[in-house]
Coordinates of N, CA and C in Angstrom, one line a residue:
M1 N 26.1 9.3 -33.9 CA 24.8 10.0 -33.6 C 24.0 9.3 -32.4
A2 N 23.6 9.9 -31.3 CA 23.1 9.3 -30.2 C 21.7 9.5 -30.1
K3 N 21.1 8.4 -30.1 CA 19.7 7.7 -30.1 C 19.3 9.2 -29.2
L4 N 17.7 9.8 -29.9 CA 16.8 10.3 -28.7 C 16.4 9.2 -27.7
K5 N 16.3 9.9 -26.6 CA 15.9 9.1 -25.3 C 14.6 9.6 -24.6
I6 N 13.8 8.7 -24.8 CA 12.3 9.3 -24.3 C 12.1 8.3 -23.1
V7 N 11.8 9.1 -21.8 CA 11.7 8.3 -21.0 C 10.1 8.6 -20.3
F8 N 9.3 7.2 -20.2 CA 8.1 7.3 -19.3 C 8.5 7.0 -17.8
V9 N 7.7 7.7 -17.0 CA 7.8 7.6 -15.7 C 6.5 7.0 -14.8
L10 N 6.8 5.5 -14.4 CA 6.0 5.2 -13.9 C 5.7 5.5 -12.1
Y11 N 4.6 5.3 -11.5 CA 4.7 4.8 -10.0 C 3.3 4.4 -9.7
P12 N 3.2 4.1 -8.4 CA 2.4 3.3 -8.1 C 0.9 3.9 -8.3
G13 N 0.0 3.2 -8.7 CA -1.1 3.7 -8.8 C -1.4 4.8 -10.2
V14 N -0.5 4.7 -11.2 CA -0.8 5.1 -12.6 C -1.7 4.4 -13.7
T15 N -2.5 5.1 -14.2 CA -3.4 4.5 -15.3 C -3.0 4.0 -16.7
H16 N -2.8 2.6 -16.4 CA -1.9 2.0 -17.5 C -2.2 2.5 -18.7
L17 N -3.3 3.4 -19.7 CA -3.6 3.5 -20.7 C -2.4 4.9 -21.2
D18 N -2.7 5.6 -19.8 CA -1.9 7.0 -19.8 C -0.5 6.6 -20.6
F19 N 0.0 5.4 -20.2 CA 0.9 5.1 -20.7 C 1.2 4.6 -21.9
T20 N 0.7 3.2 -21.9 CA 0.8 1.9 -22.9 C 0.1 3.1 -24.1
G21 N -0.7 3.9 -24.3 CA -1.5 4.3 -25.3 C -0.4 5.4 -26.0
P22 N 0.7 6.1 -25.5 CA 1.5 6.9 -26.1 C 2.7 6.1 -26.1
H23 N 2.9 4.9 -25.7 CA 4.1 4.4 -25.8 C 4.0 3.7 -27.2
Q24 N 2.8 2.8 -27.4 CA 2.6 2.5 -28.5 C 3.0 3.0 -29.8
V25 N 2.5 4.4 -29.9 CA 3.2 5.4 -30.4 C 4.5 5.8 -30.6
L26 N 5.0 6.1 -29.8 CA 6.4 6.7 -29.4 C 7.4 5.6 -29.7
V27 N 7.3 4.2 -29.2 CA 8.3 3.2 -29.3 C 8.0 3.3 -31.0
R28 N 8.1 3.9 -31.7 CA 8.0 3.8 -33.2 C 9.0 5.0 -33.8
T29 N 9.3 5.6 -33.2 CA 10.0 7.1 -33.3 C 11.0 6.9 -33.7
P30 N 11.9 7.0 -35.0 CA 12.9 6.7 -35.4 C 14.1 7.0 -34.6
D31 N 15.1 6.2 -34.7 CA 16.4 6.2 -33.8 C 16.1 6.8 -32.6
A32 N 15.2 6.5 -31.9 CA 14.7 6.7 -30.5 C 15.3 5.3 -29.5
E33 N 15.4 5.6 -28.4 CA 15.6 4.6 -27.4 C 14.4 5.0 -26.3
V34 N 13.3 4.2 -26.1 CA 12.3 4.4 -25.2 C 12.5 3.7 -23.9
I35 N 12.5 4.4 -22.8 CA 12.7 4.1 -21.4 C 11.7 3.3 -20.4
V36 N 11.4 2.6 -19.9 CA 10.2 3.0 -18.8 C 10.7 2.7 -17.4
A37 N 10.7 3.6 -17.0 CA 11.2 3.7 -15.5 C 10.4 3.6 -14.3
S38 N 10.8 3.6 -12.8 CA 10.4 3.9 -11.7 C 11.1 4.0 -10.7
L39 N 11.0 4.4 -9.6 CA 11.8 4.8 -8.6 C 12.4 3.6 -8.0
G40 N 13.8 3.4 -8.3 CA 14.1 2.0 -7.5 C 14.3 1.2 -8.8
G41 N 13.6 1.1 -9.8 CA 13.4 0.3 -11.2 C 12.2 -1.0 -10.3
Q42 N 11.4 -0.7 -9.6 CA 10.2 -1.3 -8.5 C 9.2 -1.6 -9.6
D43 N 8.9 -2.7 -9.2 CA 7.5 -3.1 -10.3 C 6.4 -2.3 -10.0
I44 N 5.6 -2.3 -11.0 CA 4.6 -1.2 -10.7 C 3.4 -1.8 -11.1
E45 N 2.2 -1.8 -10.1 CA 1.3 -2.4 -10.6 C -0.3 -1.2 -11.2
A46 N -0.8 -1.7 -12.2 CA -1.6 -0.6 -12.6 C -2.8 -1.4 -13.1
E47 N -4.0 -1.4 -12.0 CA -5.1 -2.0 -12.3 C -5.2 -3.1 -12.6
G48 N -4.7 -4.0 -11.9 CA -4.5 -5.5 -12.5 C -3.3 -5.6 -12.8
L49 N -2.6 -5.1 -13.8 CA -1.5 -5.2 -15.1 C -0.2 -5.0 -13.9
V50 N 0.6 -5.5 -14.4 CA 2.0 -5.3 -13.3 C 3.3 -5.0 -14.2
F51 N 3.8 -4.0 -14.4 CA 5.0 -3.6 -15.2 C 6.3 -4.3 -14.7
T52 N 7.1 -4.9 -15.1 CA 8.0 -5.3 -14.3 C 9.6 -5.1 -15.3
K53 N 10.6 -5.2 -14.6 CA 11.9 -5.1 -15.6 C 12.0 -3.8 -15.8
L54 N 11.7 -2.6 -14.8 CA 11.7 -1.0 -15.2 C 13.1 -0.8 -15.1
A55 N 13.5 0.2 -15.7 CA 15.2 1.1 -15.3 C 14.7 1.8 -14.1
D56 N 15.5 2.1 -13.2 CA 15.6 2.9 -12.3 C 15.9 4.2 -12.4
L57 N 14.9 4.9 -12.1 CA 15.2 6.6 -12.6 C 16.5 7.0 -12.2
A58 N 16.7 6.7 -11.1 CA 18.1 7.5 -10.5 C 19.3 6.9 -11.4
Q59 N 19.2 6.0 -12.2 CA 20.1 5.4 -13.2 C 20.4 5.9 -14.3
I60 N 19.2 6.7 -14.7 CA 18.9 7.3 -15.9 C 19.7 8.8 -15.8
E61 N 21.1 9.1 -16.9 CA 21.6 10.2 -16.7 C 20.7 11.5 -17.0
R62 N 20.2 11.3 -18.4 CA 19.6 12.3 -19.0 C 18.4 11.9 -19.8
C63 N 17.5 12.2 -20.4 CA 16.4 12.4 -21.6 C 16.3 13.3 -22.3
D64 N 15.9 13.2 -23.6 CA 15.5 14.2 -24.2 C 13.6 14.6 -24.1
V65 N 13.5 13.5 -24.1 CA 11.6 13.9 -23.5 C 11.0 13.0 -22.8
L66 N 11.0 13.8 -21.7 CA 10.3 13.3 -20.6 C 8.9 13.0 -20.2
C67 N 8.1 11.8 -20.0 CA 6.7 11.9 -20.1 C 6.0 11.2 -18.7
I68 N 5.1 11.9 -18.1 CA 4.8 11.5 -16.8 C 3.4 11.4 -17.0
P69 N 2.6 10.0 -17.0 CA 1.3 9.6 -17.4 C 0.7 10.1 -15.8
G70 N -0.7 9.9 -16.2 CA -1.3 10.4 -14.7 C -2.1 8.9 -14.3
G71 N -2.8 8.8 -13.4 CA -3.8 7.9 -12.5 C -3.9 8.6 -11.5
F72 N -5.1 7.5 -10.1 CA -4.8 8.0 -9.0 C -4.2 8.1 -8.2
G73 N -3.1 7.6 -8.7 CA -1.7 7.4 -7.8 C -1.1 8.8 -7.8
T74 N -1.4 9.8 -8.5 CA -0.9 11.2 -8.6 C -0.9 11.9 -7.1
T75 N -1.9 11.7 -6.4 CA -1.4 12.5 -5.4 C -0.5 11.9 -4.4
E76 N -0.2 10.7 -4.1 CA 0.8 10.1 -3.1 C 2.4 10.7 -4.2
A77 N 2.1 10.5 -5.5 CA 3.5 10.5 -6.2 C 3.9 12.2 -5.9
M78 N 2.8 13.0 -5.9 CA 3.0 14.5 -5.5 C 4.0 14.5 -4.0
Q79 N 3.6 13.7 -3.3 CA 4.4 13.9 -2.1 C 5.6 13.2 -1.7
D80 N 6.2 12.4 -2.3 CA 6.8 11.7 -2.5 C 8.0 12.1 -3.0
E81 N 9.1 12.8 -1.8 CA 9.9 13.6 -2.2 C 11.2 13.0 -3.1
A82 N 11.4 11.7 -2.6 CA 12.4 10.8 -3.8 C 12.3 11.0 -5.2
F83 N 11.0 10.6 -5.0 CA 10.3 10.3 -6.7 C 10.4 11.6 -7.5
M84 N 9.8 12.9 -6.6 CA 9.7 14.1 -7.4 C 10.9 14.7 -7.6
A85 N 12.2 14.3 -6.5 CA 13.5 14.8 -7.0 C 14.2 13.8 -8.1
Q86 N 13.8 12.9 -8.7 CA 14.6 12.5 -9.8 C 13.4 12.8 -10.9
V87 N 12.4 13.4 -10.9 CA 11.2 14.3 -11.8 C 11.9 15.5 -12.3
R88 N 12.6 16.3 -11.1 CA 13.0 17.5 -11.2 C 14.3 17.4 -12.1
R89 N 14.9 16.4 -11.9 CA 16.7 16.2 -12.5 C 16.5 15.8 -13.5
L90 N 15.6 15.2 -14.0 CA 15.4 14.6 -15.3 C 14.8 15.8 -16.0
G91 N 13.7 16.2 -15.5 CA 13.1 17.3 -16.6 C 14.0 18.4 -16.6
G92 N 14.7 18.9 -15.6 CA 15.5 19.8 -15.5 C 16.7 19.7 -16.9
G93 N 17.1 18.6 -17.4 CA 17.6 18.6 -19.0 C 16.9 18.2 -20.0
A94 N 15.4 18.2 -19.6 CA 14.5 17.4 -21.2 C 14.5 18.7 -21.9
T95 N 14.4 18.4 -23.4 CA 14.1 19.1 -24.3 C 12.6 19.7 -24.4
Y96 N 12.0 18.1 -24.0 CA 10.6 18.1 -24.0 C 9.8 17.6 -22.8
L97 N 8.9 18.5 -22.0 CA 8.5 18.0 -20.9 C 7.1 17.8 -21.3
T98 N 6.7 16.7 -20.9 CA 5.2 16.0 -21.5 C 4.7 15.0 -20.2
S99 N 3.1 15.3 -20.5 CA 2.3 14.3 -19.8 C 1.1 14.4 -20.3
V100 N 0.5 13.1 -19.5 CA -1.2 12.8 -19.9 C -1.8 12.7 -18.7
C101 N -3.2 13.2 -19.0 CA -4.1 13.6 -17.8 C -3.5 14.2 -16.5
T102 N -3.6 13.2 -15.5 CA -3.0 14.3 -14.4 C -1.4 13.8 -14.2
G103 N -0.8 13.3 -15.2 CA 0.8 13.9 -15.0 C 1.0 14.9 -15.3
S104 N 0.2 16.2 -15.6 CA 0.6 17.7 -15.5 C 0.4 18.0 -14.4
L105 N -0.4 17.4 -13.3 CA 0.1 18.0 -11.9 C 1.3 17.3 -11.2
I106 N 1.8 16.8 -11.8 CA 3.4 16.0 -11.3 C 4.4 17.2 -11.9
L107 N 4.0 17.3 -13.4 CA 5.3 18.4 -13.8 C 5.0 20.0 -12.9
G108 N 3.4 20.2 -12.8 CA 3.5 21.1 -12.2 C 4.2 21.0 -10.7
A109 N 4.0 20.2 -9.8 CA 4.6 19.9 -8.6 C 6.2 20.0 -8.8
A110 N 6.7 19.9 -10.1 CA 7.9 19.6 -10.2 C 8.5 21.2 -10.4
G111 N 7.6 22.1 -10.5 CA 7.9 23.2 -11.0 C 8.3 23.9 -12.6
F112 N 7.5 22.9 -13.4 CA 7.8 23.0 -14.7 C 6.8 23.6 -15.6
L113 N 5.4 23.9 -15.0 CA 4.3 24.7 -15.5 C 4.2 26.3 -15.3
Q114 N 5.0 26.8 -14.2 CA 5.1 28.4 -14.0 C 4.8 28.9 -15.3
G115 N 3.8 29.5 -15.3 CA 3.6 30.6 -16.6 C 3.3 29.7 -17.8
R116 N 3.1 28.6 -17.8 CA 2.9 27.9 -19.3 C 1.0 27.5 -19.1
E117 N 0.7 27.1 -20.2 CA -0.1 26.6 -20.2 C -0.4 25.1 -20.6
A118 N -1.3 24.1 -19.6 CA -1.3 22.6 -19.9 C -2.8 22.3 -19.7
A119 N -2.9 21.0 -20.0 CA -4.0 20.5 -19.9 C -3.9 19.5 -19.2
T120 N -5.1 18.8 -18.5 CA -5.1 17.6 -17.9 C -6.5 16.8 -17.9
H121 N -6.8 15.7 -16.8 CA -8.4 15.5 -16.9 C -9.1 16.3 -16.8
W122 N -10.4 16.5 -17.5 CA -11.3 17.3 -16.9 C -11.8 17.9 -15.6
A123 N -11.5 16.5 -14.8 CA -12.0 16.6 -13.4 C -11.0 17.3 -12.7
W124 N -9.8 17.7 -13.2 CA -8.5 18.0 -12.5 C -8.2 19.6 -12.5
R125 N -8.5 20.2 -14.1 CA -8.2 21.1 -14.5 C -8.1 22.3 -13.4
E126 N -8.9 22.3 -12.3 CA -8.8 23.4 -11.3 C -7.6 23.6 -10.3
L127 N -6.8 22.6 -10.5 CA -5.6 22.4 -9.8 C -4.7 23.1 -10.4
L128 N -4.5 22.9 -11.5 CA -3.3 23.5 -12.4 C -3.0 25.1 -12.3
P129 N -3.7 26.0 -12.1 CA -3.4 27.3 -11.7 C -2.9 27.5 -10.3
S130 N -2.5 26.3 -9.2 CA -1.8 26.2 -8.1 C -0.5 26.0 -8.2
F131 N 0.1 25.5 -9.6 CA 1.4 25.6 -9.8 C 1.5 26.8 -10.8
G132 N 0.8 27.8 -10.8 CA 1.3 28.9 -11.6 C 1.0 28.7 -13.2
A133 N 0.6 27.7 -13.6 CA -0.3 27.0 -14.9 C -1.5 27.9 -15.7
T134 N -1.6 27.7 -16.7 CA -3.5 28.2 -17.1 C -3.9 27.0 -17.8
M135 N -4.5 26.7 -16.9 CA -5.7 25.5 -17.4 C -6.1 25.8 -18.8
S136 N -5.8 24.6 -19.8 CA -6.4 24.5 -21.4 C -7.6 23.5 -21.1
E137 N -8.5 23.7 -22.0 CA -9.4 22.8 -22.2 C -9.4 21.8 -23.4
A138 N -8.2 22.3 -23.9 CA -7.8 21.1 -24.7 C -7.9 19.8 -25.1
R139 N -8.0 18.8 -25.7 CA -7.5 17.3 -25.9 C -5.9 17.4 -25.5
V140 N -4.7 18.1 -26.9 CA -3.7 18.2 -26.7 C -3.3 19.9 -26.3
S141 N -2.5 20.2 -25.7 CA -2.2 21.6 -25.4 C -0.6 21.7 -25.7
R142 N 0.0 22.4 -26.2 CA 1.2 22.9 -26.6 C 1.9 24.2 -26.0
D143 N 3.0 24.7 -25.0 CA 3.2 25.7 -24.8 C 4.7 25.6 -24.6
G144 N 5.8 26.3 -25.9 CA 7.1 25.6 -26.2 C 7.5 24.4 -25.9
N145 N 8.1 24.1 -24.9 CA 8.7 22.7 -24.8 C 7.5 22.3 -24.2
V146 N 6.5 22.2 -23.5 CA 5.3 21.5 -22.5 C 4.4 21.2 -23.4
I147 N 4.4 19.7 -23.6 CA 3.2 19.1 -24.4 C 2.4 18.4 -23.7
T148 N 1.2 18.8 -23.1 CA 0.2 18.0 -22.5 C -0.9 17.6 -23.1
G149 N -1.1 16.2 -22.5 CA -2.4 15.7 -23.0 C -3.7 15.8 -22.1
G150 N -4.8 15.8 -22.5 CA -5.9 15.5 -21.6 C -6.0 14.1 -21.0
G151 N -7.2 13.7 -20.7 CA -7.7 12.4 -20.0 C -7.2 11.1 -20.7
V152 N -6.5 10.2 -20.1 CA -6.4 8.8 -20.8 C -6.7 8.5 -22.4
T153 N -7.4 8.7 -22.8 CA -7.5 8.3 -24.5 C -6.7 9.5 -25.6
A154 N -6.5 10.8 -24.6 CA -6.2 11.9 -25.3 C -4.5 11.6 -25.2
G155 N -4.0 10.7 -24.6 CA -2.8 10.3 -24.6 C -2.1 9.8 -26.1
I156 N -3.0 8.9 -26.9 CA -2.5 8.6 -27.9 C -3.0 10.1 -29.3
D157 N -3.8 11.0 -28.6 CA -3.6 12.4 -30.0 C -2.3 12.9 -29.6
F158 N -2.1 12.9 -27.7 CA -0.9 13.7 -27.5 C 0.7 13.0 -28.4
A159 N 0.7 11.6 -28.2 CA 1.7 11.1 -29.0 C 2.1 11.3 -30.4
L160 N 0.8 11.4 -31.0 CA 0.9 11.8 -32.5 C 1.6 13.2 -33.0
V161 N 1.1 14.1 -31.8 CA 1.6 15.7 -31.7 C 2.8 15.8 -31.8
L162 N 3.3 14.9 -30.8 CA 5.0 14.5 -30.3 C 5.9 14.0 -31.3
L163 N 5.2 12.9 -31.9 CA 5.9 12.2 -33.3 C 6.1 13.4 -34.3
E164 N 4.9 14.0 -34.6 CA 5.1 14.8 -35.7 C 6.3 15.7 -35.3
E165 N 6.4 16.5 -34.2 CA 7.6 17.3 -33.4 C 8.9 16.6 -33.9
L166 N 9.0 15.0 -33.5 CA 10.0 14.6 -33.7 C 10.5 13.7 -34.9
A167 N 9.4 13.4 -35.6 CA 9.8 13.1 -36.8 C 9.3 13.1 -38.1
G168 N 8.1 14.4 -38.1 CA 7.7 14.8 -39.4 C 6.0 14.5 -39.6
R169 N 5.4 15.3 -39.9 CA 3.8 15.2 -40.0 C 3.5 13.7 -41.1
D170 N 4.6 13.2 -42.4 CA 4.3 12.4 -42.8 C 4.4 10.9 -42.2
Y171 N 5.7 11.2 -41.3 CA 5.8 9.8 -40.6 C 4.5 9.7 -39.6
A172 N 4.2 10.5 -38.7 CA 3.2 10.2 -37.7 C 2.3 10.3 -38.3
E173 N 1.7 10.7 -39.5 CA 0.4 10.2 -40.4 C 0.6 8.6 -40.6
A174 N 1.8 8.3 -40.7 CA 1.8 6.6 -41.7 C 1.8 6.0 -40.1
I175 N 2.3 6.3 -38.8 CA 2.5 5.6 -37.9 C 0.6 5.2 -37.1
Q176 N 0.1 6.6 -37.3 CA -1.5 6.5 -37.2 C -2.4 6.2 -38.1
L177 N -2.1 5.8 -39.3 CA -2.8 4.7 -40.9 C -2.4 3.3 -40.2
G178 N -1.0 3.2 -39.7 CA -0.8 1.9 -39.3 C -1.2 1.1 -38.2
L179 N -1.6 1.9 -37.2 CA -2.4 1.3 -36.0 C -3.7 1.8 -36.3
E180 N -4.2 2.0 -37.1 CA -6.0 2.6 -37.6 C -6.3 3.3 -36.4
Y181 N -5.9 4.1 -36.0 CA -6.4 5.2 -34.9 C -7.2 6.1 -35.7
A182 N -8.5 5.2 -35.7 CA -9.6 6.6 -36.2 C -10.6 6.3 -35.4
P183 N -10.7 6.9 -34.2 CA -11.6 6.9 -32.7 C -13.3 7.0 -33.7
A184 N -14.2 6.4 -33.3 CA -15.5 6.6 -33.5 C -16.3 5.8 -32.3
P185 N -16.5 6.5 -31.0 CA -16.7 6.0 -29.7 C -18.8 5.6 -30.0
P186 N -19.0 4.7 -29.6 CA -20.0 4.5 -29.6 C -21.1 5.5 -29.2
F187 N -20.6 6.3 -27.9 CA -21.3 7.3 -27.1 C -20.8 8.3 -27.1
N188 N -21.6 9.6 -27.4 CA -21.3 10.7 -27.2 C -21.0 11.5 -25.9
A189 N -20.1 10.5 -24.9 CA -20.2 10.7 -23.6 C -18.7 11.2 -23.3
G190 N -17.6 11.6 -23.9 CA -16.4 11.7 -23.5 C -16.3 12.7 -23.0
R191 N -16.7 13.8 -23.0 CA -16.3 14.9 -22.5 C -17.5 15.7 -21.4
P192 N -17.2 16.6 -20.4 CA -18.2 16.4 -19.5 C -19.5 17.5 -20.4
E193 N -19.1 18.0 -20.9 CA -19.9 19.0 -21.7 C -20.8 17.9 -23.0
L194 N -20.7 16.9 -22.9 CA -21.3 16.1 -24.1 C -22.1 15.0 -23.2
A195 N -21.6 14.9 -22.1 CA -22.5 13.6 -21.2 C -23.9 13.9 -20.7
R196 N -24.3 13.3 -20.7 CA -25.7 13.8 -20.2 C -25.6 13.5 -18.9
P197 N -26.7 14.6 -18.0 CA -26.3 15.3 -17.0 C -26.3 14.0 -15.6
E198 N -26.9 12.8 -15.5 CA -27.2 11.6 -14.8 C -25.5 11.1 -15.1
V199 N -25.3 11.3 -16.4 CA -23.7 10.5 -16.2 C -22.9 11.1 -15.6
L200 N -22.6 12.7 -15.8 CA -21.9 13.1 -15.5 C -22.0 13.4 -13.6
A201 N -23.1 13.4 -13.2 CA -23.0 13.2 -11.9 C -22.9 12.0 -11.5
L202 N -23.0 10.9 -12.1 CA -22.3 9.5 -11.7 C -20.9 9.7 -11.5
V203 N -19.9 10.0 -12.4 CA -18.7 10.5 -12.8 C -18.2 10.7 -11.7
K204 N -18.9 12.0 -11.2 CA -18.5 13.2 -10.0 C -18.5 12.6 -8.8
A205 N -19.5 11.8 -8.7 CA -20.1 11.2 -7.5 C -18.8 10.2 -6.9
R206 N -18.6 9.4 -8.2 CA -16.9 8.2 -7.9 C -15.7 9.1 -7.7
M207 N -15.8 10.2 -8.3 CA -14.5 10.8 -8.0 C -14.0 11.8 -6.4
A208 N -15.2 11.7 -6.2 CA -15.6 12.8 -4.8 C -14.6 12.9 -3.7
A209 N -14.1 11.1 -3.7 CA -13.5 10.8 -2.4 C -12.0 11.1 -2.6
A210 N -11.8 11.4 -4.2 CA -10.4 11.7 -4.2 C -10.1 13.5 -4.1
V211 N -11.2 14.0 -4.5 CA -11.1 15.3 -4.5 C -10.0 16.0 -3.4
D212 N -10.6 16.0 -2.4 CA -10.1 17.0 -1.1 C -8.5 16.4 -1.0
S213 N -8.2 15.5 -0.7 CA -7.0 14.5 -0.8 C -6.1 15.2 -1.8
R214 N -6.6 15.2 -2.8 CA -5.7 15.6 -4.3 C -5.5 16.9 -4.2
A215 N -6.5 17.8 -3.8 CA -6.3 19.2 -3.5 C -5.3 19.6 -2.7
E216 N -5.2 18.9 -1.5 CA -4.3 19.2 -0.5 C -3.3 18.8 -0.9
A217 N -2.7 17.8 -1.4 CA -1.5 17.5 -2.0 C -0.9 18.5 -3.2
A218 N -2.1 18.8 -3.8 CA -1.4 19.8 -5.1 C -1.0 21.5 -3.8
A219 N -1.8 21.7 -3.1 CA -1.4 22.8 -2.0 C -0.3 22.8 -1.7
E220 N 0.3 21.5 -1.0 CA 1.2 21.3 -0.7 C 2.6 21.2 -1.5
A221 N 2.3 21.0 -2.7 CA 3.3 20.8 -3.5 C 3.5 22.0 -4.2
A222 N 2.5 22.7 -4.3 CA 2.6 24.1 -4.4 C 3.5 24.9 -3.6
S223 N 3.2 24.6 -2.6 CA 4.1 26.0 -1.6 C 5.3 25.6 -1.5
R224 N 5.8 24.4 -1.7 CA 7.1 24.2 -2.2 C 7.8 24.5 -3.0
L225 N 7.4 25.4 -4.2 CA 7.8 25.8 -5.4 C 8.4 26.9 -5.0
Q226 N 9.7 27.0 -5.6 CA 10.1 28.3 -5.7 C 9.6 29.5 -6.8
P227 N 9.9 30.6 -6.6 CA 9.2 31.7 -7.2 C 10.3 31.4 -8.7
A228 N 9.1 31.7 -9.5 CA 9.4 31.8 -11.3 C 10.7 33.0 -11.7

């Protein structure tokens, strides 16, 4: 029996925890092959870490699970047609289409979120309707075979939800226990509705430079979509 094939797709500017958090969980999926790939198998630098010896996206024939992490590089990735062509090709045959953080914008740009509910980082939720998606405020959202996580750390929650689907609840809970995943953050500031106003303003100011370019990239990508 062929192994379940899980493919993580990396690109320049990816947020490494969007990828490494879920990878830490899903690499433990029974009878599965987990592949980390990039366009051309190029090394990927992510906030000071370099991921190397990656598979070439174009050389992967198919996958059962396609996972797209997010990051500030999402804007450029959506505009890279060679990259998007491989996402569309692999996603078109995948059993599960998944993402973490702004990776859902790439799924949307590939045409996979039309008429679907999806989650993303709170700062970018309003871009999802551009791709015909309904934005979810959930930490993990599921709509059929589309499973999406919110920002960064939600990737671990997402991975456990997916692992339950692939291997059952008992197994997923055992992995959670083995990893001692029992978050108890020191500050109650992990969502915009919980953060102090001055903290929220600070984070929004830091992200302001990316707002226009990402919105423009999303609009351009959405304009290329074919009607559902």
